[in-house]
């Protein structure tokens, strides 16, 4: 009797194991190998200007971590094949895909960050104050080579007016190309410390934004059309890796990381990084001779090699050995477009739930508690809406660039809890190409949720025809400071992308697609007219 009972127990155990193996292993493989629709049934755009939606493509195969085939994406409206003679580059083919042509609702007034009439009045007042200010410094003004002119059609102004609740700029907005060119070539009429440096000395209260570290040198440069850009100078060579013994919170900022992060953000279709471009700046003619800040003037000196140098006047590393130097006057750096001022477009800075410890020995709860996300999911504003999904987007972005320093994130207050996150301050990325810091992916690996649109684009970028390193190399090739990234850093992007897909794959195997992958877009073209776009719960964010 006891023997029969043991045999029955053994049979039940083996049956359970076989059933689990069939459900979690064999069936996903069978789904992965299923043939997709034939080419005749694939709805593809005939040109880049065509807008497509993905509402009809609800199926999603298991996101295999490597060797992703075109079959995985074909069922979602993504073209498995392209006519090579139609589009001449991988980047153009990528942006022609339906995933990069998803329709967004027509914007209503409340969904735009700024209104034209208030913006024009605000900036005209600022220009008037500037002109009065210049009269007080008439002697210094004679050093300027270019006359400043306020242009209502200026690219920086169009950029500000184009910001909406979905992104900083539209996918096909020609203003961004103009703005990059303007930041690269327009004459500089004024140089000053940024608000961060001023806050360190008590000159202003900037606590509403990110608390300044005082460790890095950056300047605010004003252009002849009154556009404004943040200049971060080159601090180290591109082939230098961050030393192993250096903590992330004392790492140098890299100007090329800022440039590359903007291009990657655009390739991922997040559009949450303000436009950035590389530029050679004359530190004498465009900084020293244009600044009215006596503190900034006082930190300029000539090095033993007869190069013009300057350093930050702050609380910490304010010494000549931390200076940056021209060659003898030219210095390369990144130019990041400023966002609208806080008085007309308020932002708030919020601590990242996965913030790191900024001490040599401390550890945060998420680093020791694998169930940390269960707690976060119960807290406002992460218990509803898209905020947690946006945090995971940000974590994927930071993992790809190797940025461990995302202690805060910012949002525009006008758009409330459903607004997108600004991916500011990416200069600590691309420090190590030989190491993948998996802890950056903690929000994804612990929460096991991801936007469908994000996953589909990652899958697309893992294919040979749209390989991430290739489209990044092509995109960065248009910058004046090319090569912006070395080849090892470009290859690291492909390796890290596979690690992201593997993480999603493990989550899907453990929890199932329905629980891991969240739909974040609908066919807005068929929405009833009575439904306002702002109230649609599943629109693309």
CSV table of N, CA and C in Angstrom, one decimal, residues 271-422:
chain,number,residue,atom,x,y,z
A,271,UNK,N,12.8,61.3,-26.8
A,271,UNK,CA,12.8,62.7,-27.1
A,271,UNK,C,12.6,63.5,-25.8
A,272,UNK,N,13.4,63.1,-24.8
A,272,UNK,CA,13.3,63.7,-23.4
A,272,UNK,C,14.6,64.4,-23.0
A,273,UNK,N,15.6,64.4,-23.9
A,273,UNK,CA,16.9,65.1,-23.7
A,273,UNK,C,16.9,66.4,-24.6
A,274,UNK,N,17.1,67.5,-24.0
A,274,UNK,CA,17.2,68.8,-24.8
A,274,UNK,C,18.3,68.6,-25.9
A,275,UNK,N,18.1,69.3,-27.0
A,275,UNK,CA,19.1,69.2,-28.1
A,275,UNK,C,20.5,69.6,-27.7
A,276,UNK,N,21.5,68.8,-28.1
A,276,UNK,CA,22.9,69.0,-27.7
A,276,UNK,C,23.8,68.8,-29.0
A,277,UNK,N,24.8,69.7,-29.1
A,277,UNK,CA,25.7,69.7,-30.3
A,277,UNK,C,27.1,70.0,-29.8
A,278,UNK,N,28.1,69.5,-30.5
A,278,UNK,CA,29.4,69.8,-30.2
A,278,UNK,C,29.9,71.1,-30.8
A,279,UNK,N,30.8,71.8,-30.2
A,279,UNK,CA,31.3,73.1,-30.7
A,279,UNK,C,32.7,73.4,-30.2
A,280,UNK,N,33.5,74.0,-31.1
A,280,UNK,CA,34.8,74.5,-30.7
A,280,UNK,C,34.6,76.0,-30.3
A,281,UNK,N,34.9,76.3,-29.0
A,281,UNK,CA,34.7,77.6,-28.5
A,281,UNK,C,36.1,78.3,-28.2
A,282,UNK,N,36.2,79.6,-28.6
A,282,UNK,CA,37.3,80.4,-28.3
A,282,UNK,C,37.2,80.9,-26.9
A,283,UNK,N,38.0,80.4,-26.0
A,283,UNK,CA,37.8,80.7,-24.5
A,283,UNK,C,38.2,82.2,-24.3
A,284,UNK,N,39.0,82.8,-25.1
A,284,UNK,CA,39.3,84.2,-24.9
A,284,UNK,C,38.2,85.1,-25.5
A,285,UNK,N,37.9,84.9,-26.8
A,285,UNK,CA,37.0,85.8,-27.5
A,285,UNK,C,35.6,85.5,-27.2
A,286,UNK,N,35.2,84.3,-26.8
A,286,UNK,CA,33.8,84.0,-26.6
A,286,UNK,C,33.4,83.8,-25.2
A,287,UNK,N,34.4,83.8,-24.3
A,287,UNK,CA,34.1,83.7,-22.8
A,287,UNK,C,34.6,84.9,-22.1
A,288,UNK,N,36.0,85.0,-22.1
A,288,UNK,CA,36.6,86.0,-21.3
A,288,UNK,C,36.2,87.4,-21.7
A,289,UNK,N,36.1,87.7,-23.0
A,289,UNK,CA,35.8,89.0,-23.5
A,289,UNK,C,34.3,89.3,-23.6
A,290,UNK,N,33.5,88.3,-23.3
A,290,UNK,CA,32.1,88.6,-23.3
A,290,UNK,C,31.4,88.5,-22.0
A,291,UNK,N,32.1,88.1,-21.0
A,291,UNK,CA,31.5,88.0,-19.6
A,291,UNK,C,31.5,89.3,-18.9
A,292,UNK,N,30.5,89.6,-18.1
A,292,UNK,CA,30.4,90.7,-17.2
A,292,UNK,C,30.5,90.3,-15.8
A,293,UNK,N,30.8,89.0,-15.6
A,293,UNK,CA,30.9,88.4,-14.2
A,293,UNK,C,32.4,88.5,-13.8
A,294,UNK,N,32.6,89.3,-12.8
A,294,UNK,CA,34.0,89.5,-12.4
A,294,UNK,C,34.6,88.2,-11.8
A,295,UNK,N,33.8,87.4,-11.1
A,295,UNK,CA,34.3,86.1,-10.6
A,295,UNK,C,34.8,85.2,-11.7
A,296,UNK,N,34.1,85.2,-12.8
A,296,UNK,CA,34.5,84.4,-14.0
A,296,UNK,C,35.8,85.0,-14.6
A,297,UNK,N,35.8,86.3,-14.7
A,297,UNK,CA,37.1,86.9,-15.3
A,297,UNK,C,38.3,86.5,-14.4
A,298,UNK,N,38.1,86.4,-13.1
A,298,UNK,CA,39.2,86.3,-12.2
A,298,UNK,C,39.8,84.9,-12.2
A,299,UNK,N,39.2,83.9,-12.9
A,299,UNK,CA,39.7,82.5,-12.9
A,299,UNK,C,40.4,82.2,-14.2
A,300,UNK,N,40.6,83.2,-15.1
A,300,UNK,CA,41.4,83.0,-16.3
A,300,UNK,C,42.9,83.2,-16.0
A,301,UNK,N,43.7,82.4,-16.7
A,301,UNK,CA,45.1,82.5,-16.6
A,301,UNK,C,45.8,81.9,-17.8
A,302,UNK,N,47.1,82.1,-18.0
A,302,UNK,CA,47.8,81.5,-19.1
A,302,UNK,C,48.7,80.4,-18.5
A,303,UNK,N,48.6,79.3,-19.1
A,303,UNK,CA,49.4,78.1,-18.6
A,303,UNK,C,50.9,78.2,-19.0
A,304,UNK,N,51.8,77.4,-18.4
A,304,UNK,CA,53.2,77.4,-18.9
A,304,UNK,C,53.3,77.0,-20.4
A,305,UNK,N,52.3,76.3,-21.0
A,305,UNK,CA,52.4,76.0,-22.4
A,305,UNK,C,51.8,77.1,-23.2
A,306,UNK,N,51.5,78.3,-22.6
A,306,UNK,CA,51.0,79.5,-23.3
A,306,UNK,C,49.5,79.2,-23.8
A,307,UNK,N,48.8,78.4,-23.1
A,307,UNK,CA,47.4,78.2,-23.4
A,307,UNK,C,46.5,79.0,-22.5
A,308,UNK,N,45.4,79.4,-23.0
A,308,UNK,CA,44.4,80.1,-22.1
A,308,UNK,C,43.6,79.2,-21.4
A,309,UNK,N,43.5,79.3,-20.0
A,309,UNK,CA,42.8,78.3,-19.2
A,309,UNK,C,41.9,79.1,-18.2
A,310,UNK,N,40.9,78.4,-17.7
A,310,UNK,CA,40.1,78.9,-16.6
A,310,UNK,C,39.5,77.7,-15.8
A,311,UNK,N,39.1,78.0,-14.6
A,311,UNK,CA,38.6,77.0,-13.7
A,311,UNK,C,37.3,77.5,-13.0
A,312,UNK,N,36.6,76.5,-12.3
A,312,UNK,CA,35.4,76.9,-11.6
A,312,UNK,C,35.7,77.6,-10.3
A,313,UNK,N,34.9,78.6,-10.0
A,313,UNK,CA,35.0,79.3,-8.7
A,313,UNK,C,33.8,78.8,-7.9
A,314,UNK,N,34.1,77.7,-7.1
A,314,UNK,CA,33.0,77.0,-6.4
A,314,UNK,C,33.5,76.6,-5.0
A,315,UNK,N,32.9,75.6,-4.4
A,315,UNK,CA,33.3,75.3,-3.0
A,315,UNK,C,34.3,74.2,-2.9
A,316,UNK,N,34.5,73.4,-4.0
A,316,UNK,CA,35.3,72.2,-3.9
A,316,UNK,C,36.6,72.3,-4.7
A,317,UNK,N,36.5,71.9,-6.0
A,317,UNK,CA,37.8,71.7,-6.8
A,317,UNK,C,38.0,73.0,-7.5
A,318,UNK,N,38.1,74.1,-6.8
A,318,UNK,CA,38.3,75.4,-7.5
A,318,UNK,C,39.8,75.8,-7.5
A,319,UNK,N,40.6,75.0,-8.2
A,319,UNK,CA,42.0,75.2,-8.2
A,319,UNK,C,42.5,75.2,-9.6
A,320,UNK,N,43.7,75.7,-9.9
A,320,UNK,CA,44.2,75.7,-11.2
A,320,UNK,C,44.5,74.3,-11.8
A,321,UNK,N,44.8,73.4,-10.9
A,321,UNK,CA,45.0,72.0,-11.4
A,321,UNK,C,43.8,71.3,-11.9
A,322,UNK,N,42.6,71.9,-11.7
A,322,UNK,CA,41.4,71.4,-12.2
A,322,UNK,C,40.9,72.3,-13.4
A,323,UNK,N,41.7,73.1,-13.9
A,323,UNK,CA,41.3,74.0,-14.9
A,323,UNK,C,41.2,73.3,-16.3
A,324,UNK,N,40.4,73.9,-17.2
A,324,UNK,CA,40.4,73.5,-18.6
A,324,UNK,C,41.1,74.5,-19.4
A,325,UNK,N,41.8,74.0,-20.5
A,325,UNK,CA,42.6,74.9,-21.3
A,325,UNK,C,42.3,74.8,-22.7
A,326,UNK,N,42.4,75.9,-23.4
A,326,UNK,CA,42.3,75.9,-24.9
A,326,UNK,C,43.6,75.4,-25.5
A,327,UNK,N,43.6,75.4,-26.8
A,327,UNK,CA,44.8,75.0,-27.5
A,327,UNK,C,45.1,76.0,-28.7
A,328,UNK,N,45.7,77.1,-28.6
A,328,UNK,CA,45.9,77.8,-27.3
A,328,UNK,C,44.6,78.4,-26.7
A,329,UNK,N,43.7,78.7,-27.7
A,329,UNK,CA,42.4,79.4,-27.2
A,329,UNK,C,41.2,78.5,-27.5
A,330,UNK,N,41.3,77.6,-28.5
A,330,UNK,CA,40.1,76.8,-28.9
A,330,UNK,C,39.9,75.6,-27.9
A,331,UNK,N,38.7,75.5,-27.5
A,331,UNK,CA,38.4,74.4,-26.6
A,331,UNK,C,37.1,73.7,-27.0
A,332,UNK,N,37.1,72.4,-27.2
A,332,UNK,CA,35.8,71.8,-27.6
A,332,UNK,C,34.9,71.5,-26.4
A,333,UNK,N,33.6,71.5,-26.6
A,333,UNK,CA,32.7,71.2,-25.6
A,333,UNK,C,31.3,70.9,-26.2
A,334,UNK,N,30.4,70.6,-25.3
A,334,UNK,CA,29.0,70.4,-25.7
A,334,UNK,C,28.2,71.6,-25.4
A,335,UNK,N,27.2,71.9,-26.3
A,335,UNK,CA,26.3,73.0,-26.2
A,335,UNK,C,24.9,72.4,-26.1
A,336,UNK,N,24.3,72.5,-24.9
A,336,UNK,CA,22.9,72.0,-24.6
A,336,UNK,C,21.9,73.1,-24.6
A,337,UNK,N,20.9,73.0,-25.3
A,337,UNK,CA,19.8,74.0,-25.4
A,337,UNK,C,19.1,74.2,-24.0
A,338,UNK,N,19.0,75.4,-23.6
A,338,UNK,CA,18.3,75.7,-22.4
A,338,UNK,C,16.8,75.4,-22.6
A,339,UNK,N,16.1,75.0,-21.5
A,339,UNK,CA,14.6,74.9,-21.6
A,339,UNK,C,14.1,76.3,-21.1
A,340,UNK,N,12.8,76.5,-21.3
A,340,UNK,CA,12.2,77.8,-20.9
A,340,UNK,C,12.4,78.0,-19.4
A,341,UNK,N,12.5,79.3,-19.0
A,341,UNK,CA,12.7,79.7,-17.7
A,341,UNK,C,11.7,79.1,-16.7
A,342,UNK,N,12.1,79.0,-15.4
A,342,UNK,CA,11.2,78.4,-14.4
A,342,UNK,C,10.0,79.3,-14.2
A,343,UNK,N,10.1,80.6,-14.4
A,343,UNK,CA,9.0,81.5,-14.2
A,343,UNK,C,7.8,81.3,-15.1
A,344,UNK,N,8.1,80.8,-16.3
A,344,UNK,CA,7.0,80.6,-17.3
A,344,UNK,C,6.8,79.1,-17.5
A,345,UNK,N,7.7,78.2,-17.2
A,345,UNK,CA,7.5,76.8,-17.3
A,345,UNK,C,8.1,76.1,-16.1
A,346,UNK,N,7.4,76.2,-15.0
A,346,UNK,CA,7.9,75.6,-13.7
A,346,UNK,C,8.2,74.1,-13.9
A,347,UNK,N,9.3,73.7,-13.3
A,347,UNK,CA,9.7,72.2,-13.2
A,347,UNK,C,9.9,71.9,-11.7
A,348,UNK,N,9.7,70.7,-11.4
A,348,UNK,CA,10.1,70.2,-10.0
A,348,UNK,C,11.1,69.1,-10.1
A,349,UNK,N,11.9,69.0,-9.2
A,349,UNK,CA,12.9,67.9,-9.1
A,349,UNK,C,12.5,66.9,-8.0
A,350,UNK,N,12.5,65.6,-8.4
A,350,UNK,CA,12.0,64.6,-7.6
A,350,UNK,C,13.1,63.5,-7.4
A,351,UNK,N,13.3,63.1,-6.1
A,351,UNK,CA,14.4,62.1,-5.9
A,351,UNK,C,14.0,60.8,-6.7
A,352,UNK,N,15.0,60.2,-7.3
A,352,UNK,CA,14.8,58.9,-8.0
A,352,UNK,C,14.5,57.8,-6.9
A,353,UNK,N,13.5,57.0,-7.0
A,353,UNK,CA,13.2,55.9,-6.1
A,353,UNK,C,14.4,55.0,-6.0
A,354,UNK,N,15.2,54.9,-7.0
A,354,UNK,CA,16.4,54.0,-7.1
A,354,UNK,C,17.7,54.8,-6.9
A,355,UNK,N,17.6,55.9,-6.1
A,355,UNK,CA,18.7,56.7,-5.9
A,355,UNK,C,19.9,55.9,-5.2
A,356,UNK,N,21.1,56.2,-5.6
A,356,UNK,CA,22.2,55.6,-5.0
A,356,UNK,C,22.7,56.3,-3.7
A,357,UNK,N,23.5,55.6,-2.9
A,357,UNK,CA,24.1,56.2,-1.8
A,357,UNK,C,25.2,57.1,-2.2
A,358,UNK,N,25.3,58.3,-1.7
A,358,UNK,CA,26.4,59.2,-2.1
A,358,UNK,C,27.4,59.3,-0.9
A,359,UNK,N,27.7,58.1,-0.3
A,359,UNK,CA,28.7,58.0,0.6
A,359,UNK,C,29.6,56.8,0.2
A,360,UNK,N,30.7,56.7,0.9
A,360,UNK,CA,31.7,55.6,0.5
A,360,UNK,C,31.2,54.3,1.1
A,361,UNK,N,30.4,54.2,2.0
A,361,UNK,CA,30.0,52.9,2.7
A,361,UNK,C,28.5,52.7,2.7
A,362,UNK,N,27.7,53.7,2.5
A,362,UNK,CA,26.2,53.4,2.6
A,362,UNK,C,25.6,52.6,1.5
A,363,UNK,N,24.5,52.0,1.8
A,363,UNK,CA,23.7,51.3,0.8
A,363,UNK,C,22.2,51.6,0.9
A,364,UNK,N,21.5,51.8,-0.2
A,364,UNK,CA,20.1,52.1,-0.2
A,364,UNK,C,19.3,50.8,-0.1
A,365,UNK,N,18.0,50.9,0.2
A,365,UNK,CA,17.2,49.7,0.4
A,365,UNK,C,17.1,48.9,-0.8
A,366,UNK,N,16.9,49.5,-2.0
A,366,UNK,CA,16.8,48.7,-3.2
A,366,UNK,C,18.0,47.9,-3.5
A,367,UNK,N,19.1,48.2,-3.0
A,367,UNK,CA,20.4,47.4,-3.2
A,367,UNK,C,20.4,46.2,-2.4
A,368,UNK,N,19.6,46.1,-1.4
A,368,UNK,CA,19.6,44.9,-0.5
A,368,UNK,C,18.3,44.2,-0.4
A,369,UNK,N,17.2,44.8,-1.0
A,369,UNK,CA,15.9,44.2,-0.9
A,369,UNK,C,15.4,43.9,-2.3
A,370,UNK,N,15.4,42.6,-2.8
A,370,UNK,CA,14.9,42.3,-4.1
A,370,UNK,C,13.5,42.6,-4.4
A,371,UNK,N,12.7,42.7,-3.3
A,371,UNK,CA,11.2,43.0,-3.4
A,371,UNK,C,10.9,44.5,-3.2
A,372,UNK,N,11.9,45.3,-3.4
A,372,UNK,CA,11.8,46.8,-3.1
A,372,UNK,C,10.7,47.4,-4.0
A,373,UNK,N,10.6,46.9,-5.2
A,373,UNK,CA,9.6,47.5,-6.2
A,373,UNK,C,8.2,47.2,-5.7
A,374,UNK,N,7.9,46.2,-4.9
A,374,UNK,CA,6.6,45.9,-4.4
A,374,UNK,C,6.1,47.1,-3.5
A,375,UNK,N,7.1,47.6,-2.8
A,375,UNK,CA,6.8,48.8,-1.9
A,375,UNK,C,6.6,50.0,-2.8
A,376,UNK,N,7.4,50.2,-3.8
A,376,UNK,CA,7.3,51.4,-4.6
A,376,UNK,C,5.9,51.5,-5.3
A,377,UNK,N,5.5,50.3,-5.7
A,377,UNK,CA,4.2,50.2,-6.5
A,377,UNK,C,3.0,50.6,-5.6
A,378,UNK,N,3.2,50.7,-4.3
A,378,UNK,CA,2.1,51.1,-3.4
A,378,UNK,C,2.1,52.6,-3.1
A,379,UNK,N,3.2,53.2,-3.5
A,379,UNK,CA,3.4,54.7,-3.2
A,379,UNK,C,3.0,55.6,-4.3
A,380,UNK,N,2.4,56.7,-4.0
A,380,UNK,CA,2.1,57.8,-4.9
A,380,UNK,C,3.4,58.4,-5.3
A,381,UNK,N,3.6,58.8,-6.6
A,381,UNK,CA,2.7,58.6,-7.8
A,381,UNK,C,2.9,57.3,-8.6
A,382,UNK,N,3.6,56.4,-8.0
A,382,UNK,CA,4.0,55.2,-8.8
A,382,UNK,C,3.0,54.1,-8.7
A,383,UNK,N,1.9,54.3,-8.0
A,383,UNK,CA,0.9,53.3,-7.9
A,383,UNK,C,-0.2,53.4,-9.0
A,384,UNK,N,0.0,54.3,-9.9
A,384,UNK,CA,-1.0,54.4,-11.0
A,384,UNK,C,-0.3,55.2,-12.1
A,385,UNK,N,-0.9,55.2,-13.3
A,385,UNK,CA,-0.4,56.0,-14.4
A,385,UNK,C,0.9,55.5,-15.0
A,386,UNK,N,1.7,56.4,-15.6
A,386,UNK,CA,2.9,56.0,-16.3
A,386,UNK,C,4.2,56.3,-15.6
A,387,UNK,N,4.1,56.9,-14.4
A,387,UNK,CA,5.3,57.4,-13.8
A,387,UNK,C,6.4,56.2,-13.6
A,388,UNK,N,5.9,55.1,-13.1
A,388,UNK,CA,6.9,54.0,-12.9
A,388,UNK,C,7.4,53.5,-14.3
A,389,UNK,N,6.6,53.4,-15.3
A,389,UNK,CA,7.0,53.0,-16.6
A,389,UNK,C,8.0,54.0,-17.2
A,390,UNK,N,7.8,55.3,-16.9
A,390,UNK,CA,8.8,56.3,-17.3
A,390,UNK,C,10.1,56.1,-16.6
A,391,UNK,N,10.1,55.8,-15.3
A,391,UNK,CA,11.3,55.5,-14.5
A,391,UNK,C,12.1,54.4,-15.2
A,392,UNK,N,11.4,53.3,-15.6
A,392,UNK,CA,12.0,52.2,-16.2
A,392,UNK,C,12.6,52.5,-17.6
A,393,UNK,N,11.9,53.4,-18.4
A,393,UNK,CA,12.5,53.9,-19.6
A,393,UNK,C,13.8,54.6,-19.3
A,394,UNK,N,13.8,55.4,-18.3
A,394,UNK,CA,15.0,56.2,-17.9
A,394,UNK,C,16.1,55.2,-17.4
A,395,UNK,N,15.8,54.2,-16.7
A,395,UNK,CA,16.8,53.2,-16.3
A,395,UNK,C,17.4,52.5,-17.5
A,396,UNK,N,16.6,52.1,-18.5
A,396,UNK,CA,17.1,51.5,-19.7
A,396,UNK,C,18.1,52.5,-20.4
A,397,UNK,N,17.7,53.7,-20.5
A,397,UNK,CA,18.5,54.7,-21.2
A,397,UNK,C,19.8,54.9,-20.4
A,398,UNK,N,19.8,55.0,-19.1
A,398,UNK,CA,21.0,55.1,-18.3
A,398,UNK,C,21.9,53.9,-18.4
A,399,UNK,N,21.3,52.7,-18.4
A,399,UNK,CA,22.1,51.5,-18.5
A,399,UNK,C,22.9,51.5,-19.8
A,400,UNK,N,22.2,51.9,-20.9
A,400,UNK,CA,22.9,51.9,-22.2
A,400,UNK,C,24.0,52.8,-22.2
A,401,UNK,N,23.9,54.0,-21.6
A,401,UNK,CA,25.0,54.9,-21.6
A,401,UNK,C,26.0,54.7,-20.4
A,402,UNK,N,25.6,53.9,-19.4
A,402,UNK,CA,26.4,53.6,-18.3
A,402,UNK,C,26.4,54.7,-17.3
A,403,UNK,N,25.3,55.4,-17.1
A,403,UNK,CA,25.2,56.5,-16.2
A,403,UNK,C,24.6,56.0,-14.8
A,404,UNK,N,25.4,56.1,-13.8
A,404,UNK,CA,25.0,55.7,-12.4
A,404,UNK,C,24.6,56.9,-11.6
A,405,UNK,N,24.5,58.0,-12.1
A,405,UNK,CA,24.4,59.3,-11.3
A,405,UNK,C,23.0,59.9,-11.5
A,406,UNK,N,21.9,59.1,-11.6
A,406,UNK,CA,20.6,59.6,-11.8
A,406,UNK,C,19.9,59.7,-10.4
A,407,UNK,N,20.3,60.7,-9.6
A,407,UNK,CA,19.8,60.9,-8.3
A,407,UNK,C,18.5,61.6,-8.2
A,408,UNK,N,18.1,62.4,-9.2
A,408,UNK,CA,16.9,63.1,-9.3
A,408,UNK,C,16.3,63.0,-10.8
A,409,UNK,N,15.1,63.3,-10.9
A,409,UNK,CA,14.5,63.5,-12.2
A,409,UNK,C,13.6,64.7,-12.2
A,410,UNK,N,13.4,65.3,-13.3
A,410,UNK,CA,12.5,66.5,-13.3
A,410,UNK,C,11.4,66.3,-14.3
A,411,UNK,N,10.3,67.0,-13.9
A,411,UNK,CA,9.1,67.0,-14.7
A,411,UNK,C,8.5,68.5,-14.8
A,412,UNK,N,7.8,68.8,-15.9
A,412,UNK,CA,7.1,70.1,-15.9
A,412,UNK,C,5.8,69.9,-15.1
A,413,UNK,N,5.6,70.9,-14.2
A,413,UNK,CA,4.5,70.8,-13.3
A,413,UNK,C,3.2,70.9,-14.0
A,414,UNK,N,3.2,71.6,-15.2
A,414,UNK,CA,1.9,71.8,-15.9
A,414,UNK,C,1.3,70.5,-16.3
A,415,UNK,N,2.1,69.5,-16.6
A,415,UNK,CA,1.6,68.2,-17.1
A,415,UNK,C,1.2,67.2,-16.0
A,416,UNK,N,1.5,67.6,-14.8
A,416,UNK,CA,1.1,66.7,-13.7
A,416,UNK,C,1.8,65.4,-13.7
A,417,UNK,N,1.1,64.4,-13.0
A,417,UNK,CA,1.7,63.1,-12.8
A,417,UNK,C,1.9,62.4,-14.1
A,418,UNK,N,1.2,62.7,-15.2
A,418,UNK,CA,1.4,62.0,-16.4
A,418,UNK,C,2.4,62.6,-17.4
A,419,UNK,N,3.1,63.6,-16.9
A,419,UNK,CA,4.1,64.2,-17.8
A,419,UNK,C,5.3,63.3,-17.9
A,420,UNK,N,6.1,63.6,-19.0
A,420,UNK,CA,7.3,62.8,-19.2
A,420,UNK,C,8.4,63.2,-18.3
A,421,UNK,N,9.4,62.4,-18.1
A,421,UNK,CA,10.6,62.7,-17.3
A,421,UNK,C,11.6,63.3,-18.2
A,422,UNK,N,12.3,64.4,-17.7
A,422,UNK,CA,13.4,65.0,-18.4
A,422,UNK,C,14.6,64.2,-18.1
